[in-house]
Amino acid sequence: MHNIQLAAGQIVQQVLADGRNLNQVLDESLRKKAVWTPSQRAALQDLSYGTLRFYGQLRALLGLLLHKPMLDQRIYYVLLVALYQLQYSKAAQHAVVDHAVRSAQMLNVKVSGLVNAILRNFLRSREALLEQAAQHAEGKYSYPQWWIDELQAQYGERSAAMLTAGNMHPPMTLRVNQRRGTTADYLALLSQQDRDQQNFRARLIEPDALQLDKPVPVDQLPGFFAGLISVQDAGAQYAARLLDVHDGMRVLDACAAPGGKTAHILECAQVEMVAVDKDEKRLQRVAENLQRLGLTAQLLVGDAAEPEKWWDGKTFQRILADLPCSASGVVRRHPDIKWLRRRTDIAGFAAQQLDILRALWRLLAQDGKLLYATCSVFRQENEQVIAAFLAQQMDAQLLPIVLPESSNGQILPNDQHDGFFYALLQKN
Ligand SMILES: C[S@@+](CC[C@H](N)C(=O)[O-])C[C@H]1O[C@@H](n2cnc3c(N)ncnc32)[C@H](O)[C@@H]1O
């Protein structure tokens, strides 16, 4: 197991020190470990995600435990992983400490005694150290201070619950492909498999959304490869409904990859779908998803901010603008985001979002509807972009939308869904 701890330390280091994306680094690392078993691979994922999820607290703890800076950064990151294991995993404590010492012996034998002392110190004084680490907001909530300040300024008392929700394990939610069957059909299929001890308990939480009691690998879900279901958060499933699509419409999904919402729209109605994304590789994933589900769309590599380069001049009755954003509403799925984003990024996203929205508006037919969507909880990327757009676009009208627990289109992350923002605009 010390190999897993060591590999997790390297992954966390590449994210935090080199600013790399967690999924990419983890994929690269796993590709080199072809001989690892599925449970070793799952453990590597858990240690990497978990350490980043609680990095604010773990860093504060390690700061209290270290009397002078740890010069060997590789050991520093192994220690963070070991603290995560001691605080959040069910692994035997002595084994975690032993593995960290073995890791240190491999990397830098001079500090292996220190590693042992630090971790044993943590175990001896855990309660007092946890209390001390929580004296500062970063150590308490495990987010950068600017993020905590931003949410407090925008949401006041509700911000604490949002910060906590962002550190939970995300639920696994399925979208039933209504072209292939109903949610009742799929629930029956799951309970049939459950009788065979497969442990697939699920409940209906939205018209097409089934939330599983516990996550399972997709390839074990009945009918996944036959296109009966997809994995998609319940909050993301609001998009296709809000867009109000009907058979025969011409629809543009302007930032489509990997195609979750494109597919859902196509499952809801027989429309002529044009799916655009700037990233050719990611667009390939749209093609794969549509193929699995038995759906078709015209796929175009293109920049949504420059439609003149790819648009054929025929207007769309519906446009989905699911724009690039801070992703601050989905941090429990991507804990690296908390540490990779900078406060100044938010204004950059907002400017890009307004640019794309203005460019796409020209493609919308008279009386057509455009759904603006982000997975952000920061107002600068949401309400404020819409307000700036409406202030200048005289033929645009904001339509009322009904969403559970939301009055202004902002959905906050909770145990059923991630954080999203939706605004539905009509062209007069
Ligand atoms: C939030 S994701 C879209 C998720 C997708 N709608 C779904 O439900 O599966 C944003 C996408 O926008 C793409 N993107 C970013 N900037 C873009 C641009 N200027 N034009 C088109 N696509 C862009 C990214 O490559 C990314 O795939």
Short mmCIF file of C-alpha atoms and ligand atoms in Angstrom, two decimals:
data_model
loop_
_atom_site.label_atom_id
_atom_site.label_comp_id
_atom_site.label_asym_id
_atom_site.label_seq_id
_atom_site.Cartn_x
_atom_site.Cartn_y
_atom_site.Cartn_z
CA MET A 1 0.00 0.00 0.00
CA HIS A 2 2.89 2.43 0.41
CA ASN A 3 3.05 2.50 -3.40
CA ILE A 4 -0.49 3.87 -3.50
CA GLN A 5 0.29 6.49 -0.89
CA LEU A 6 3.43 7.47 -2.77
CA ALA A 7 1.61 7.70 -6.10
CA ALA A 8 -1.16 9.78 -4.50
CA GLY A 9 1.46 12.14 -3.07
CA GLN A 10 2.92 12.60 -6.57
CA ILE A 11 -0.52 13.27 -8.06
CA VAL A 12 -1.41 15.82 -5.39
CA GLN A 13 1.98 17.48 -5.87
CA GLN A 14 1.44 17.79 -9.62
CA VAL A 15 -1.93 19.43 -9.05
CA LEU A 16 -0.91 21.81 -6.28
CA ALA A 17 2.66 22.63 -7.25
CA ASP A 18 2.42 22.43 -11.05
CA GLY A 19 -1.19 23.60 -11.44
CA ARG A 20 -2.25 20.51 -13.36
CA ASN A 21 -5.75 19.09 -13.75
CA LEU A 22 -6.47 16.23 -11.31
CA ASN A 23 -8.30 14.00 -13.79
CA GLN A 24 -5.49 14.23 -16.32
CA VAL A 25 -2.76 13.53 -13.80
CA LEU A 26 -4.69 10.63 -12.30
CA ASP A 27 -5.36 9.14 -15.76
CA GLU A 28 -1.68 9.42 -16.67
CA SER A 29 -0.66 7.79 -13.42
CA LEU A 30 -3.16 4.93 -13.80
CA ARG A 31 -2.06 4.26 -17.38
CA LYS A 32 1.42 3.48 -16.04
CA LYS A 33 -0.02 1.04 -13.49
CA ALA A 34 -1.53 -1.56 -15.77
CA VAL A 35 -0.83 -4.31 -13.24
CA TRP A 36 -2.70 -2.64 -10.41
CA THR A 37 -5.96 -4.27 -9.32
CA PRO A 38 -9.29 -2.39 -9.53
CA SER A 39 -9.26 -1.89 -5.77
CA GLN A 40 -5.73 -0.44 -5.84
CA ARG A 41 -6.81 1.92 -8.62
CA ALA A 42 -9.89 2.94 -6.65
CA ALA A 43 -7.71 3.53 -3.57
CA LEU A 44 -5.38 5.80 -5.57
CA GLN A 45 -8.37 7.81 -6.75
CA ASP A 46 -9.77 8.07 -3.24
CA LEU A 47 -6.47 9.23 -1.72
CA SER A 48 -5.86 11.81 -4.46
CA TYR A 49 -9.39 13.22 -4.42
CA GLY A 50 -9.71 13.10 -0.65
CA THR A 51 -6.40 14.84 0.02
CA LEU A 52 -7.35 17.66 -2.36
CA ARG A 53 -10.88 17.86 -0.94
CA PHE A 54 -9.49 18.51 2.54
CA TYR A 55 -6.22 20.17 1.56
CA GLY A 56 -6.98 23.38 3.49
CA GLN A 57 -7.40 21.49 6.73
CA LEU A 58 -4.55 19.04 6.08
CA ARG A 59 -2.15 21.85 5.21
CA ALA A 60 -3.09 23.67 8.42
CA LEU A 61 -2.52 20.49 10.45
CA LEU A 62 0.83 19.82 8.82
CA GLY A 63 1.83 23.43 9.44
CA LEU A 64 1.16 22.88 13.15
CA LEU A 65 3.09 19.62 13.18
CA LEU A 66 6.17 20.82 11.32
CA HIS A 67 8.52 22.97 13.36
CA LYS A 68 10.42 24.09 10.28
CA PRO A 69 9.56 23.93 6.58
CA MET A 70 9.83 20.48 4.96
CA LEU A 71 12.47 20.98 2.30
CA ASP A 72 11.76 17.77 0.43
CA GLN A 73 8.46 18.55 -1.25
CA ARG A 74 7.83 14.92 -2.21
CA ILE A 75 7.73 14.00 1.47
CA TYR A 76 5.53 17.00 2.24
CA TYR A 77 2.86 15.65 -0.14
CA VAL A 78 3.17 12.09 1.16
CA LEU A 79 2.55 13.50 4.65
CA LEU A 80 -0.60 15.28 3.45
CA VAL A 81 -1.89 12.01 2.00
CA ALA A 82 -1.05 10.12 5.20
CA LEU A 83 -2.87 12.74 7.31
CA TYR A 84 -5.89 12.40 5.02
CA GLN A 85 -5.82 8.64 5.58
CA LEU A 86 -5.50 8.99 9.34
CA GLN A 87 -8.35 11.47 9.56
CA TYR A 88 -10.77 10.28 6.88
CA SER A 89 -10.11 6.68 5.87
CA LYS A 90 -10.75 3.36 7.56
CA ALA A 91 -7.14 2.21 7.02
CA ALA A 92 -5.38 0.91 10.15
CA GLN A 93 -3.44 3.79 11.70
CA HIS A 94 -0.24 1.85 12.29
CA ALA A 95 -0.28 0.71 8.65
CA VAL A 96 -0.67 4.30 7.40
CA VAL A 97 2.28 5.43 9.50
CA ASP A 98 4.41 2.45 8.46
CA HIS A 99 3.67 3.09 4.80
CA ALA A 100 4.58 6.75 5.10
CA VAL A 101 7.86 5.78 6.74
CA ARG A 102 8.56 3.28 3.95
CA SER A 103 7.73 5.93 1.35
CA ALA A 104 10.15 8.30 3.05
CA GLN A 105 12.84 5.59 3.13
CA MET A 106 12.50 5.26 -0.62
CA LEU A 107 12.52 8.99 -1.30
CA ASN A 108 14.79 10.49 1.33
CA VAL A 109 15.94 8.20 4.10
CA LYS A 110 17.18 11.10 6.26
CA VAL A 111 13.64 12.28 7.02
CA SER A 112 11.99 8.91 7.64
CA GLY A 113 12.33 9.34 11.42
CA LEU A 114 10.76 12.76 11.19
CA VAL A 115 7.83 11.38 9.17
CA ASN A 116 7.24 8.79 11.87
CA ALA A 117 7.38 11.44 14.62
CA ILE A 118 5.03 13.83 12.82
CA LEU A 119 2.33 11.25 12.20
CA ARG A 120 2.55 9.80 15.71
CA ASN A 121 2.33 13.32 17.09
CA PHE A 122 -0.84 13.84 15.09
CA LEU A 123 -2.36 10.66 16.50
CA ARG A 124 -1.42 11.68 20.06
CA SER A 125 -2.77 15.24 19.89
CA ARG A 126 -5.42 14.88 17.19
CA GLU A 127 -8.31 16.70 18.91
CA ALA A 128 -6.29 19.72 19.98
CA LEU A 129 -4.67 19.99 16.54
CA LEU A 130 -8.01 19.77 14.73
CA GLU A 131 -9.38 22.50 16.94
CA GLN A 132 -6.37 24.69 16.31
CA ALA A 133 -6.49 24.10 12.53
CA ALA A 134 -10.15 25.18 12.51
CA GLN A 135 -9.29 28.57 14.04
CA HIS A 136 -8.77 29.87 10.52
CA ALA A 137 -11.46 29.65 7.86
CA GLU A 138 -9.17 27.85 5.35
CA GLY A 139 -8.38 25.17 7.92
CA LYS A 140 -12.02 24.91 8.93
CA TYR A 141 -13.66 24.72 5.50
CA SER A 142 -10.80 23.60 3.23
CA TYR A 143 -11.26 26.33 0.60
CA PRO A 144 -8.98 29.25 -0.24
CA GLN A 145 -9.77 32.34 1.80
CA TRP A 146 -10.91 34.38 -1.25
CA TRP A 147 -13.49 31.71 -2.11
CA ILE A 148 -14.86 31.66 1.45
CA ASP A 149 -15.03 35.49 1.47
CA GLU A 150 -16.79 35.53 -1.89
CA LEU A 151 -19.47 33.06 -0.84
CA GLN A 152 -19.95 34.80 2.50
CA ALA A 153 -20.40 38.15 0.75
CA GLN A 154 -22.88 36.67 -1.74
CA TYR A 155 -24.81 34.18 0.37
CA GLY A 156 -24.32 35.27 4.01
CA GLU A 157 -25.38 32.58 6.46
CA ARG A 158 -26.06 30.03 3.71
CA SER A 159 -22.40 30.02 2.69
CA ALA A 160 -21.31 27.62 5.47
CA ALA A 161 -23.73 24.93 4.23
CA MET A 162 -22.51 25.49 0.65
CA LEU A 163 -18.89 25.10 1.68
CA THR A 164 -19.71 21.92 3.56
CA ALA A 165 -21.77 20.51 0.67
CA GLY A 166 -18.78 21.06 -1.63
CA ASN A 167 -16.68 18.72 0.52
CA MET A 168 -19.17 15.83 0.44
CA HIS A 169 -18.92 12.79 -1.78
CA PRO A 170 -21.13 13.52 -4.80
CA PRO A 171 -24.17 11.34 -5.40
CA MET A 172 -24.26 9.13 -8.50
CA THR A 173 -27.32 9.95 -10.56
CA LEU A 174 -28.60 8.28 -13.71
CA ARG A 175 -30.65 9.70 -16.54
CA VAL A 176 -33.01 7.19 -18.05
CA ASN A 177 -33.14 7.35 -21.84
CA GLN A 178 -36.86 7.85 -22.31
CA ARG A 179 -36.59 6.71 -25.92
CA ARG A 180 -35.66 3.27 -24.62
CA GLY A 181 -37.92 2.95 -21.56
CA THR A 182 -39.36 4.63 -18.49
CA THR A 183 -37.78 5.25 -15.10
CA ALA A 184 -40.18 2.62 -13.72
CA ASP A 185 -38.83 0.09 -16.27
CA TYR A 186 -35.27 0.83 -15.25
CA LEU A 187 -36.02 0.73 -11.52
CA ALA A 188 -37.56 -2.71 -12.10
CA LEU A 189 -34.41 -3.81 -13.97
CA LEU A 190 -32.24 -2.58 -11.10
CA SER A 191 -34.27 -4.34 -8.46
CA GLN A 192 -34.14 -7.53 -10.56
CA GLN A 193 -30.32 -7.26 -10.49
CA ASP A 194 -30.47 -6.44 -6.81
CA ARG A 195 -32.03 -9.79 -6.13
CA ASP A 196 -28.79 -11.15 -7.55
CA GLN A 197 -26.92 -9.25 -4.78
CA GLN A 198 -25.65 -6.53 -7.07
CA ASN A 199 -26.54 -3.72 -4.67
CA PHE A 200 -28.12 -1.33 -7.14
CA ARG A 201 -30.63 0.45 -4.95
CA ALA A 202 -31.96 3.70 -6.46
CA ARG A 203 -34.79 6.23 -6.10
CA LEU A 204 -36.53 8.64 -8.43
CA ILE A 205 -35.57 12.26 -7.72
CA GLU A 206 -36.54 14.07 -10.95
CA PRO A 207 -38.62 13.02 -13.97
CA ASP A 208 -35.75 11.13 -15.67
CA ALA A 209 -33.30 11.05 -12.74
CA LEU A 210 -32.56 8.07 -10.51
CA GLN A 211 -30.13 8.53 -7.64
CA LEU A 212 -28.18 5.43 -6.66
CA ASP A 213 -27.69 4.69 -2.96
CA LYS A 214 -24.02 4.07 -3.65
CA PRO A 215 -21.84 4.73 -6.67
CA VAL A 216 -20.99 1.79 -8.93
CA PRO A 217 -18.72 1.54 -11.98
CA VAL A 218 -20.83 2.39 -15.05
CA ASP A 219 -19.86 -0.77 -16.87
CA GLN A 220 -21.64 -2.77 -14.17
CA LEU A 221 -24.95 -0.96 -14.64
CA PRO A 222 -27.47 -3.02 -16.60
CA GLY A 223 -28.10 -1.65 -20.07
CA PHE A 224 -25.42 1.04 -19.93
CA PHE A 225 -23.73 -0.06 -23.16
CA ALA A 226 -27.11 -0.60 -24.80
CA GLY A 227 -27.95 3.07 -24.13
CA LEU A 228 -30.70 2.62 -21.53
CA ILE A 229 -29.14 5.16 -19.20
CA SER A 230 -26.41 7.75 -18.81
CA VAL A 231 -24.70 9.17 -15.75
CA GLN A 232 -25.71 12.80 -15.25
CA ASP A 233 -26.22 14.97 -12.20
CA ALA A 234 -29.87 15.85 -11.46
CA GLY A 235 -29.08 19.58 -11.63
CA ALA A 236 -27.68 19.14 -15.15
CA GLN A 237 -30.88 17.35 -16.13
CA TYR A 238 -32.92 20.54 -15.66
CA ALA A 239 -31.41 22.00 -18.84
CA ALA A 240 -33.26 19.88 -21.41
CA ARG A 241 -36.60 20.45 -19.64
CA LEU A 242 -36.12 24.20 -19.30
CA LEU A 243 -35.21 24.53 -22.97
CA ASP A 244 -38.75 23.37 -23.82
CA VAL A 245 -37.89 21.49 -27.02
CA HIS A 246 -40.48 20.06 -29.41
CA ASP A 247 -40.28 17.68 -32.34
CA GLY A 248 -39.03 19.29 -35.55
CA MET A 249 -37.18 22.19 -33.95
CA ARG A 250 -33.69 23.25 -35.00
CA VAL A 251 -31.53 23.31 -31.88
CA LEU A 252 -27.97 24.46 -31.23
CA ASP A 253 -25.90 23.17 -28.31
CA ALA A 254 -23.06 25.67 -28.46
CA CYS A 255 -20.64 24.20 -25.89
CA ALA A 256 -21.67 20.60 -26.15
CA ALA A 257 -18.88 18.31 -24.98
CA PRO A 258 -18.99 15.69 -23.56
CA GLY A 259 -22.59 15.74 -24.71
CA GLY A 260 -24.64 15.01 -21.59
CA LYS A 261 -27.16 17.75 -22.27
CA THR A 262 -27.06 17.27 -26.07
CA ALA A 263 -28.13 13.68 -25.57
CA HIS A 264 -30.82 14.54 -23.03
CA ILE A 265 -32.37 17.08 -25.42
CA LEU A 266 -32.38 14.47 -28.18
CA GLU A 267 -33.99 11.95 -25.82
CA CYS A 268 -36.77 14.48 -25.07
CA ALA A 269 -37.72 15.36 -28.67
CA GLN A 270 -36.93 14.58 -32.32
CA VAL A 271 -34.99 17.72 -33.14
CA GLU A 272 -32.39 18.74 -35.70
CA MET A 273 -29.41 19.14 -33.40
CA VAL A 274 -26.19 21.00 -34.16
CA ALA A 275 -23.60 20.36 -31.42
CA VAL A 276 -20.55 22.62 -31.35
CA ASP A 277 -17.46 22.55 -29.16
CA LYS A 278 -14.12 24.27 -29.41
CA ASP A 279 -12.23 21.19 -28.30
CA GLU A 280 -12.02 18.54 -31.02
CA LYS A 281 -11.00 15.75 -28.64
CA ARG A 282 -13.88 16.47 -26.29
CA LEU A 283 -16.26 16.61 -29.26
CA GLN A 284 -15.24 13.04 -30.01
CA ARG A 285 -16.77 12.11 -26.65
CA VAL A 286 -20.07 13.63 -27.80
CA ALA A 287 -19.95 11.33 -30.83
CA GLU A 288 -19.27 8.30 -28.61
CA ASN A 289 -22.06 9.17 -26.18
CA LEU A 290 -24.60 9.75 -28.94
CA GLN A 291 -23.62 6.51 -30.62
CA ARG A 292 -24.10 4.53 -27.40
CA LEU A 293 -27.54 6.09 -26.95
CA GLY A 294 -28.59 5.65 -30.59
CA LEU A 295 -28.92 9.41 -31.21
CA THR A 296 -27.66 11.66 -34.00
CA ALA A 297 -26.51 15.25 -34.33
CA GLN A 298 -24.36 17.36 -36.61
CA LEU A 299 -21.07 17.82 -34.77
CA LEU A 300 -18.92 20.87 -35.47
CA VAL A 301 -15.60 21.96 -34.04
CA GLY A 302 -15.97 25.69 -33.54
CA ASP A 303 -15.69 28.69 -31.27
CA ALA A 304 -19.07 29.76 -29.93
CA ALA A 305 -17.77 33.34 -29.75
CA GLU A 306 -17.08 33.32 -33.52
CA PRO A 307 -20.10 31.64 -35.14
CA GLU A 308 -19.39 33.26 -38.53
CA LYS A 309 -16.63 30.64 -38.90
CA TRP A 310 -18.99 27.64 -38.67
CA TRP A 311 -22.63 28.78 -38.84
CA ASP A 312 -24.59 27.99 -42.03
CA GLY A 313 -26.81 31.08 -41.65
CA LYS A 314 -30.02 29.18 -40.70
CA THR A 315 -31.41 30.34 -37.36
CA PHE A 316 -32.17 28.09 -34.39
CA GLN A 317 -35.43 27.95 -32.44
CA ARG A 318 -33.61 26.82 -29.35
CA ILE A 319 -30.04 27.40 -28.20
CA LEU A 320 -28.32 25.90 -25.19
CA ALA A 321 -25.36 27.98 -24.03
CA ASP A 322 -23.77 25.81 -21.32
CA LEU A 323 -20.72 27.98 -21.01
CA PRO A 324 -17.19 27.50 -19.72
CA CYS A 325 -17.12 28.77 -16.12
CA SER A 326 -15.29 28.55 -12.80
CA ALA A 327 -17.10 25.23 -12.10
CA SER A 328 -17.51 26.44 -8.52
CA GLY A 329 -20.80 24.51 -8.25
CA VAL A 330 -19.19 21.13 -8.90
CA VAL A 331 -16.14 21.17 -6.61
CA ARG A 332 -17.13 17.98 -4.86
CA ARG A 333 -16.60 16.21 -8.20
CA HIS A 334 -13.46 18.23 -8.98
CA PRO A 335 -11.78 19.21 -5.68
CA ASP A 336 -8.67 20.43 -7.53
CA ILE A 337 -10.72 23.39 -8.82
CA LYS A 338 -10.73 24.95 -5.37
CA TRP A 339 -6.95 25.24 -5.44
CA LEU A 340 -6.38 25.90 -9.14
CA ARG A 341 -8.75 28.84 -9.57
CA ARG A 342 -7.66 32.37 -8.74
CA ARG A 343 -10.01 35.14 -7.65
CA THR A 344 -9.12 37.10 -10.79
CA ASP A 345 -10.25 34.19 -13.03
CA ILE A 346 -13.89 34.97 -12.25
CA ALA A 347 -13.92 38.29 -14.10
CA GLY A 348 -12.23 36.59 -17.06
CA PHE A 349 -14.92 33.91 -17.21
CA ALA A 350 -17.67 36.53 -16.94
CA ALA A 351 -16.23 38.55 -19.86
CA GLN A 352 -15.97 35.40 -22.00
CA GLN A 353 -19.52 34.34 -21.10
CA LEU A 354 -20.95 37.73 -22.09
CA ASP A 355 -19.00 37.63 -25.35
CA ILE A 356 -20.32 34.17 -26.27
CA LEU A 357 -23.87 35.05 -25.25
CA ARG A 358 -23.86 38.13 -27.51
CA ALA A 359 -22.42 36.15 -30.41
CA LEU A 360 -24.98 33.32 -30.08
CA TRP A 361 -27.93 35.71 -29.82
CA ARG A 362 -27.58 36.51 -33.53
CA LEU A 363 -28.23 32.84 -34.33
CA LEU A 364 -31.55 32.69 -32.46
CA ALA A 365 -34.82 32.87 -34.44
CA GLN A 366 -37.55 35.40 -33.63
CA ASP A 367 -39.55 34.07 -30.60
CA GLY A 368 -36.78 31.51 -30.08
CA LYS A 369 -35.42 30.67 -26.64
CA LEU A 370 -31.85 30.54 -25.41
CA LEU A 371 -30.97 28.80 -22.16
CA TYR A 372 -27.89 30.24 -20.47
CA ALA A 373 -26.28 27.74 -18.10
CA THR A 374 -23.21 27.51 -15.89
CA CYS A 375 -22.12 25.18 -13.11
CA SER A 376 -20.99 28.16 -11.06
CA VAL A 377 -22.31 29.60 -7.82
CA PHE A 378 -20.61 32.99 -8.27
CA ARG A 379 -23.02 35.78 -9.21
CA GLN A 380 -20.46 37.50 -11.44
CA GLU A 381 -20.78 34.59 -13.90
CA ASN A 382 -24.54 34.26 -13.55
CA GLU A 383 -26.99 37.01 -12.64
CA GLN A 384 -24.50 39.73 -13.45
CA VAL A 385 -23.77 38.41 -16.95
CA ILE A 386 -27.50 38.21 -17.67
CA ALA A 387 -28.09 41.71 -16.28
CA ALA A 388 -25.28 43.14 -18.44
CA PHE A 389 -26.66 41.35 -21.50
CA LEU A 390 -30.27 42.47 -20.94
CA ALA A 391 -29.15 46.06 -20.38
CA GLN A 392 -27.88 46.23 -23.97
CA GLN A 393 -29.96 43.69 -25.87
CA MET A 394 -33.34 45.33 -26.33
CA ASP A 395 -34.93 42.34 -28.11
CA ALA A 396 -34.12 39.97 -25.21
CA GLN A 397 -36.56 39.11 -22.46
CA LEU A 398 -35.89 37.04 -19.35
CA LEU A 399 -38.55 34.36 -18.93
CA PRO A 400 -39.56 33.05 -15.50
CA ILE A 401 -38.39 29.52 -14.74
CA VAL A 402 -39.47 27.19 -11.99
CA LEU A 403 -36.75 25.25 -10.23
CA PRO A 404 -36.88 23.58 -6.83
CA GLU A 405 -35.38 25.70 -4.03
CA SER A 406 -34.47 28.53 -6.38
CA SER A 407 -36.10 31.85 -7.15
CA ASN A 408 -33.51 33.34 -9.49
CA GLY A 409 -32.22 30.33 -11.45
CA GLN A 410 -29.37 29.68 -9.02
CA ILE A 411 -29.35 26.12 -7.70
CA LEU A 412 -27.11 25.50 -4.73
CA PRO A 413 -25.32 22.17 -4.28
CA ASN A 414 -27.03 19.74 -1.90
CA ASP A 415 -27.39 15.99 -1.41
CA GLN A 416 -29.44 15.64 -4.61
CA HIS A 417 -27.63 17.83 -7.12
CA ASP A 418 -24.61 20.00 -7.90
CA GLY A 419 -24.67 23.79 -8.11
CA PHE A 420 -25.94 25.29 -11.38
CA PHE A 421 -27.35 28.52 -12.77
CA TYR A 422 -29.98 28.78 -15.47
CA ALA A 423 -31.49 31.81 -17.23
CA LEU A 424 -34.03 31.42 -20.04
CA LEU A 425 -34.07 34.24 -22.59
CA GLN A 426 -36.55 34.82 -25.40
CA LYS A 427 -36.02 36.88 -28.56
CA ASN A 428 -38.83 39.38 -29.15
C1 LIG B 1 -19.53 23.09 -19.16
S1 LIG B 1 -18.76 22.23 -20.46
C2 LIG B 1 -20.16 21.70 -21.35
C3 LIG B 1 -20.83 20.48 -20.80
C4 LIG B 1 -21.87 19.89 -21.75
N1 LIG B 1 -22.86 20.87 -22.13
C5 LIG B 1 -22.56 18.69 -21.17
O1 LIG B 1 -23.63 18.81 -20.59
O2 LIG B 1 -22.01 17.58 -21.28
C6 LIG B 1 -18.17 23.53 -21.42
C7 LIG B 1 -17.63 23.13 -22.79
O3 LIG B 1 -17.39 24.33 -23.50
C8 LIG B 1 -16.31 24.12 -24.37
N2 LIG B 1 -15.85 25.47 -24.75
C9 LIG B 1 -15.08 26.33 -24.04
N3 LIG B 1 -14.95 27.49 -24.71
C10 LIG B 1 -15.66 27.36 -25.85
C11 LIG B 1 -15.90 28.22 -26.95
N4 LIG B 1 -15.41 29.46 -27.00
N5 LIG B 1 -16.66 27.73 -27.97
C12 LIG B 1 -17.16 26.48 -27.94
N6 LIG B 1 -16.94 25.63 -26.93
C13 LIG B 1 -16.22 26.06 -25.89
C14 LIG B 1 -15.35 23.28 -23.58
O4 LIG B 1 -14.50 22.57 -24.45
C15 LIG B 1 -16.32 22.38 -22.79
O5 LIG B 1 -16.48 21.17 -23.49
#
